[in-house]
Amino acid sequence: MTPEQIHLVQNSFAKVEPIAETAAGLFYGRLFELDPSLRLMFTGDMEEQGRKLMRMISIVVNNLTRLETIVVAITRLGEKHVAYGVQEHHYTTVAEALLWTLEKGLGEHWNASVKEAWTVAYTTLAGVMIEAGKQQRQIA
């Protein structure tokens, strides 16, 4: 990621954080609309799940300038997702739901540059998680 992309992601997320609960609700609503089968992976309290999601995004966004500090945590998250039944193609659906949510949450602050920055950030992190999932499946 370029410094400008990191700046765009961090600044745009700062605008979403105040509506984190709403954003999480939008995200999961859109995710389940795009792929209703994913709903079966979520058996717990969805409000708590939304809080976890937004905390994780916040941690990642705040550490984009030092990705090496979170790679281990992202790798472990990818490994854990295998146990939940996450398949590689699900990451595309998550990306679509995330970008849609950000567009709705940011409104007039959403533009092509912000979308590209978030796409690069997500693709980078999802790549780590996908690779960790592949490794986890080979071990199992």
XYZ file of N, CA and C in Angstrom:
420
model
N 0.839 -1.184 0.000
C 0.000 0.000 0.000
C 0.881 1.243 0.000
N 0.433 2.237 -0.704
C 1.158 3.498 -0.702
C 0.793 4.300 0.545
N 1.642 5.237 0.928
C 1.303 6.096 2.066
C -0.034 6.821 1.858
N -0.310 7.237 0.648
C -1.577 7.927 0.353
C -2.769 6.984 0.546
N -2.635 5.746 0.118
C -3.720 4.777 0.310
C -3.948 4.516 1.796
N -2.876 4.387 2.550
C -2.998 4.188 4.000
C -3.721 5.379 4.623
N -3.331 6.566 4.226
C -3.969 7.784 4.724
C -5.466 7.784 4.393
N -5.815 7.427 3.174
C -7.225 7.401 2.775
C -8.027 6.391 3.603
N -7.461 5.215 3.803
C -8.153 4.186 4.587
C -8.325 4.665 6.028
N -7.271 5.182 6.615
C -7.348 5.607 8.012
C -8.304 6.783 8.196
N -8.240 7.751 7.308
C -9.135 8.905 7.430
C -10.590 8.531 7.191
N -10.826 7.668 6.234
C -12.208 7.278 5.951
C -12.759 6.415 7.082
N -11.922 5.556 7.650
C -12.406 4.726 8.755
C -12.721 5.585 9.983
N -11.975 6.652 10.171
C -12.256 7.563 11.286
C -13.661 8.150 11.167
N -14.163 8.272 9.957
C -15.521 8.765 9.733
C -16.570 7.674 9.968
N -16.169 6.424 9.843
C -17.093 5.303 10.025
C -17.162 4.887 11.499
N -16.074 5.021 12.215
C -16.029 4.568 13.621
C -17.175 5.094 14.487
N -17.566 6.359 14.335
C -18.671 6.832 15.178
C -20.002 6.106 14.919
N -20.132 5.484 13.768
C -21.355 4.738 13.450
C -21.048 3.243 13.335
N -20.096 2.794 14.143
C -19.609 1.413 14.047
C -20.726 0.384 14.170
N -21.633 0.575 15.095
C -22.711 -0.395 15.294
C -23.608 -0.456 14.054
N -23.949 0.700 13.522
C -24.759 0.750 12.304
C -24.007 0.133 11.136
N -22.715 0.458 11.022
C -21.900 -0.079 9.932
C -21.834 -1.604 10.003
N -21.655 -2.142 11.202
C -21.597 -3.597 11.366
C -22.925 -4.222 10.944
N -24.040 -3.600 11.330
C -25.349 -4.100 10.932
C -25.541 -4.071 9.427
N -25.098 -2.986 8.806
C -25.171 -2.886 7.341
C -24.326 -3.979 6.687
N -23.113 -4.147 7.216
C -22.203 -5.139 6.649
C -22.813 -6.538 6.682
N -23.259 -6.982 7.849
C -23.786 -8.341 7.947
C -25.095 -8.491 7.167
N -25.904 -7.456 7.160
C -27.118 -7.513 6.351
C -26.797 -7.716 4.885
N -25.831 -6.952 4.394
C -25.423 -7.069 2.986
C -24.750 -8.415 2.727
N -23.901 -8.860 3.645
C -23.206 -10.138 3.487
C -24.214 -11.270 3.325
N -25.221 -11.304 4.195
C -26.213 -12.386 4.150
C -27.152 -12.242 2.958
N -27.315 -11.027 2.475
C -28.091 -10.808 1.255
C -27.341 -11.366 0.050
N -26.029 -11.127 0.013
C -25.200 -11.605 -1.099
C -25.068 -13.127 -1.089
N -24.950 -13.719 0.104
C -24.800 -15.166 0.231
C -25.510 -15.636 1.498
N -26.800 -15.937 1.386
C -27.578 -16.347 2.562
C -26.992 -17.558 3.296
N -26.250 -18.403 2.601
C -25.671 -19.581 3.261
C -24.657 -19.196 4.336
N -24.082 -18.009 4.246
C -23.094 -17.574 5.228
C -23.729 -17.339 6.601
N -25.017 -17.095 6.634
C -25.715 -16.860 7.902
C -25.543 -18.049 8.849
N -25.435 -19.242 8.281
C -25.305 -20.455 9.094
C -23.987 -20.496 9.871
N -22.998 -19.725 9.449
C -21.701 -19.699 10.132
C -21.742 -18.854 11.401
N -22.814 -18.089 11.569
C -22.903 -17.154 12.690
C -24.026 -17.589 13.622
N -23.632 -18.228 14.710
C -24.625 -18.771 15.633
C -24.743 -17.947 16.913
N -23.830 -17.036 17.126
C -23.830 -16.247 18.361
C -24.584 -14.942 18.223
N -24.385 -14.091 19.186
C -24.985 -12.766 19.245
C -24.391 -11.896 18.135
N -25.217 -11.467 17.212
C -24.726 -10.705 16.071
C -24.265 -9.297 16.459
N -24.817 -8.739 17.504
C -24.325 -7.431 17.959
C -22.894 -7.559 18.472
N -22.634 -8.622 19.224
C -21.278 -8.869 19.702
C -20.347 -9.169 18.525
N -20.827 -9.933 17.568
C -20.044 -10.227 16.371
C -19.693 -8.932 15.642
N -20.655 -8.030 15.557
C -20.421 -6.738 14.916
C -19.359 -5.935 15.654
N -19.400 -5.965 16.982
C -18.379 -5.257 17.769
C -16.998 -5.857 17.515
N -16.920 -7.188 17.449
C -15.642 -7.854 17.167
C -15.115 -7.455 15.794
N -16.012 -7.448 14.816
C -15.627 -7.062 13.462
C -15.048 -5.656 13.447
N -15.758 -4.730 14.061
C -15.310 -3.345 14.028
C -14.012 -3.151 14.825
N -13.831 -3.893 15.914
C -12.561 -3.827 16.662
C -11.412 -4.329 15.799
N -11.647 -5.442 15.112
C -10.583 -6.002 14.268
C -10.237 -5.042 13.130
N -11.244 -4.485 12.496
C -10.975 -3.525 11.416
C -10.196 -2.334 11.973
N -10.571 -1.850 13.141
C -9.879 -0.721 13.752
C -8.413 -1.047 14.011
N -8.149 -2.214 14.551
C -6.765 -2.635 14.815
C -5.963 -2.681 13.521
N -6.543 -3.282 12.512
C -5.850 -3.395 11.230
C -5.592 -2.013 10.637
N -6.626 -1.193 10.587
C -6.497 0.144 9.999
C -5.432 0.959 10.735
N -5.424 0.879 12.046
C -4.454 1.651 12.823
C -3.026 1.130 12.695
N -2.872 -0.072 12.152
C -1.532 -0.656 12.005
C -1.105 -0.826 10.551
N -1.768 -0.159 9.650
C -1.417 -0.305 8.233
C -0.004 0.170 7.921
N 0.519 1.076 8.695
C 1.887 1.556 8.443
C 2.935 0.584 8.965
N 2.498 -0.409 9.731
C 3.417 -1.422 10.268
C 2.743 -2.795 10.231
N 2.435 -3.203 9.035
C 1.724 -4.473 8.839
C 2.433 -5.660 9.479
N 3.746 -5.592 9.531
C 4.492 -6.714 10.104
C 4.076 -7.000 11.547
N 3.550 -5.988 12.240
C 3.141 -6.193 13.630
C 1.822 -6.944 13.760
N 1.045 -7.002 12.688
C -0.254 -7.677 12.773
C -0.364 -8.913 11.885
N 0.675 -9.206 11.125
C 0.623 -10.357 10.225
C 0.368 -11.653 10.985
N 0.994 -11.810 12.132
C 0.791 -13.035 12.910
C -0.674 -13.155 13.328
N -1.257 -12.064 13.811
C -2.665 -12.090 14.234
C -3.584 -12.351 13.044
N -3.282 -11.765 11.910
C -4.105 -11.964 10.701
C -3.969 -13.408 10.223
N -2.775 -13.954 10.314
C -2.555 -15.352 9.944
C -3.388 -16.269 10.837
N -3.350 -16.034 12.130
C -4.135 -16.854 13.068
C -5.631 -16.723 12.793
N -6.051 -15.528 12.449
C -7.461 -15.314 12.123
C -7.848 -16.132 10.891
N -6.984 -16.144 9.895
C -7.228 -16.961 8.705
C -7.310 -18.434 9.035
N -6.450 -18.887 9.929
C -6.483 -20.292 10.357
C -7.791 -20.607 11.090
N -8.210 -19.694 11.976
C -9.452 -19.891 12.721
C -10.668 -19.952 11.795
N -10.636 -19.153 10.742
C -11.774 -19.109 9.833
C -11.994 -20.442 9.115
N -10.949 -21.227 8.976
C -11.095 -22.555 8.373
C -12.048 -23.393 9.225
N -11.884 -23.333 10.530
C -12.743 -24.094 11.446
C -14.198 -23.647 11.355
N -14.412 -22.390 10.970
C -15.780 -21.881 10.832
C -16.417 -22.295 9.504
N -15.607 -22.870 8.616
C -16.128 -23.283 7.316
C -15.890 -22.286 6.203
N -15.088 -21.280 6.458
C -14.824 -20.257 5.442
C -14.000 -20.859 4.304
N -14.461 -20.594 3.098
C -13.776 -21.036 1.884
C -13.181 -19.805 1.192
N -12.241 -20.038 0.319
C -11.548 -18.934 -0.353
C -12.523 -17.987 -1.056
N -13.549 -18.524 -1.704
C -14.480 -17.667 -2.445
C -15.298 -16.749 -1.538
N -15.390 -17.074 -0.263
C -16.132 -16.215 0.666
C -15.462 -14.855 0.834
N -14.157 -14.803 0.662
C -13.453 -13.540 0.822
C -13.893 -12.510 -0.214
N -14.264 -12.957 -1.386
C -14.773 -12.049 -2.419
C -16.112 -11.459 -1.991
N -16.963 -12.292 -1.429
C -18.269 -11.828 -0.952
C -18.094 -10.832 0.188
N -17.176 -11.133 1.092
C -16.894 -10.218 2.204
C -16.393 -8.884 1.663
N -15.518 -8.913 0.673
C -15.011 -7.673 0.079
C -16.153 -6.844 -0.486
N -17.047 -7.487 -1.201
C -18.180 -6.781 -1.791
C -19.049 -6.151 -0.699
N -19.329 -6.903 0.353
C -20.145 -6.383 1.455
C -19.436 -5.239 2.179
N -18.131 -5.379 2.374
C -17.365 -4.335 3.059
C -17.356 -3.043 2.250
N -17.051 -3.139 0.975
C -17.001 -1.934 0.136
C -18.370 -1.264 0.054
N -19.425 -2.064 -0.049
C -20.792 -1.529 -0.086
C -21.093 -0.794 1.221
N -20.718 -1.395 2.343
C -20.946 -0.792 3.650
C -20.203 0.531 3.786
N -18.956 0.535 3.368
C -18.168 1.763 3.428
C -18.771 2.850 2.556
N -19.223 2.477 1.388
C -19.860 3.451 0.492
C -21.097 4.059 1.158
N -21.913 3.219 1.762
C -23.120 3.709 2.446
C -22.742 4.572 3.652
N -21.778 4.126 4.422
C -21.384 4.839 5.631
C -20.673 6.150 5.370
N -19.910 6.201 4.296
C -19.129 7.404 4.003
C -19.885 8.420 3.156
N -20.891 7.975 2.438
C -21.684 8.895 1.625
C -20.827 9.714 0.689
N -20.881 11.021 0.849
C -20.159 11.936 -0.049
C -18.641 11.816 0.073
N -18.159 11.181 1.113
C -16.712 11.000 1.299
C -16.182 9.757 0.575
N -17.080 9.012 -0.056
C -16.702 7.817 -0.820
C -16.394 8.240 -2.246
N -15.245 7.822 -2.746
C -14.888 8.121 -4.138
C -13.982 7.010 -4.661
N -13.572 7.121 -5.898
C -12.774 6.071 -6.542
C -11.448 5.844 -5.816
N -10.823 6.895 -5.336
C -9.536 6.748 -4.639
C -9.693 6.021 -3.309
N -10.760 6.352 -2.582
C -11.014 5.687 -1.306
C -11.348 4.220 -1.553
N -12.161 3.967 -2.569
C -12.512 2.585 -2.908
C -11.263 1.783 -3.262
N -10.402 2.358 -4.064
C -9.167 1.661 -4.458
C -8.286 1.383 -3.244
N -8.167 2.363 -2.351
C -7.333 2.187 -1.159
C -7.875 1.059 -0.287
N -9.191 1.033 -0.069
C -9.788 -0.032 0.729
C -9.657 -1.387 0.037
N -9.768 -1.394 -1.271
C -9.631 -2.643 -2.026
C -8.224 -3.203 -1.865
N -7.226 -2.345 -1.959
C -5.838 -2.784 -1.785
C -5.622 -3.289 -0.361
N -6.126 -2.553 0.617
C -5.960 -2.972 2.019
C -6.623 -4.322 2.249
N -7.851 -4.461 1.800
C -8.571 -5.716 2.016
C -7.892 -6.873 1.285
N -7.513 -6.638 0.050
C -6.877 -7.691 -0.752
C -5.575 -8.154 -0.108
N -4.820 -7.219 0.426
C -3.566 -7.558 1.097
C -3.822 -8.456 2.308
N -4.748 -8.053 3.149
C -5.029 -8.804 4.364
C -5.750 -10.118 4.071
N -6.679 -10.087 3.139
C -7.378 -11.321 2.771
C -6.397 -12.317 2.176
N -5.410 -11.833 1.440
C -4.395 -12.723 0.882
C -3.651 -13.481 1.973
N -3.326 -12.784 3.055
C -2.654 -13.428 4.188
C -3.575 -14.484 4.804
N -4.841 -14.126 4.984
C -5.795 -15.046 5.587
C -6.058 -16.258 4.694
N -6.162 -16.027 3.399
C -6.395 -17.126 2.456
C -5.219 -18.091 2.476
N -4.017 -17.551 2.452
C -2.824 -18.400 2.486
C -2.756 -19.194 3.787
N -3.087 -18.546 4.892
C -3.095 -19.240 6.182
C -4.141 -20.353 6.177
N -5.283 -20.080 5.558
C -6.329 -21.097 5.454
C -5.880 -22.288 4.634
N -5.182 -22.017 3.550
C -4.659 -23.112 2.717
C -3.687 -23.973 3.517
N -2.797 -23.319 4.243
C -1.828 -24.044 5.060
C -2.530 -24.856 6.138
N -3.534 -24.289 6.745
C -4.296 -24.966 7.794
C -5.000 -26.212 7.247
N -5.549 -26.093 6.059
C -6.235 -27.244 5.443
C -5.262 -28.374 5.128
N -4.022 -28.015 4.748
C -3.013 -29.038 4.446
C -2.590 -29.787 5.712
N -2.578 -29.085 6.823
C -2.198 -29.695 8.102
C -3.278 -30.649 8.584
N -4.526 -30.215 8.406
C -5.673 -30.982 8.942
C -5.891 -32.291 8.224
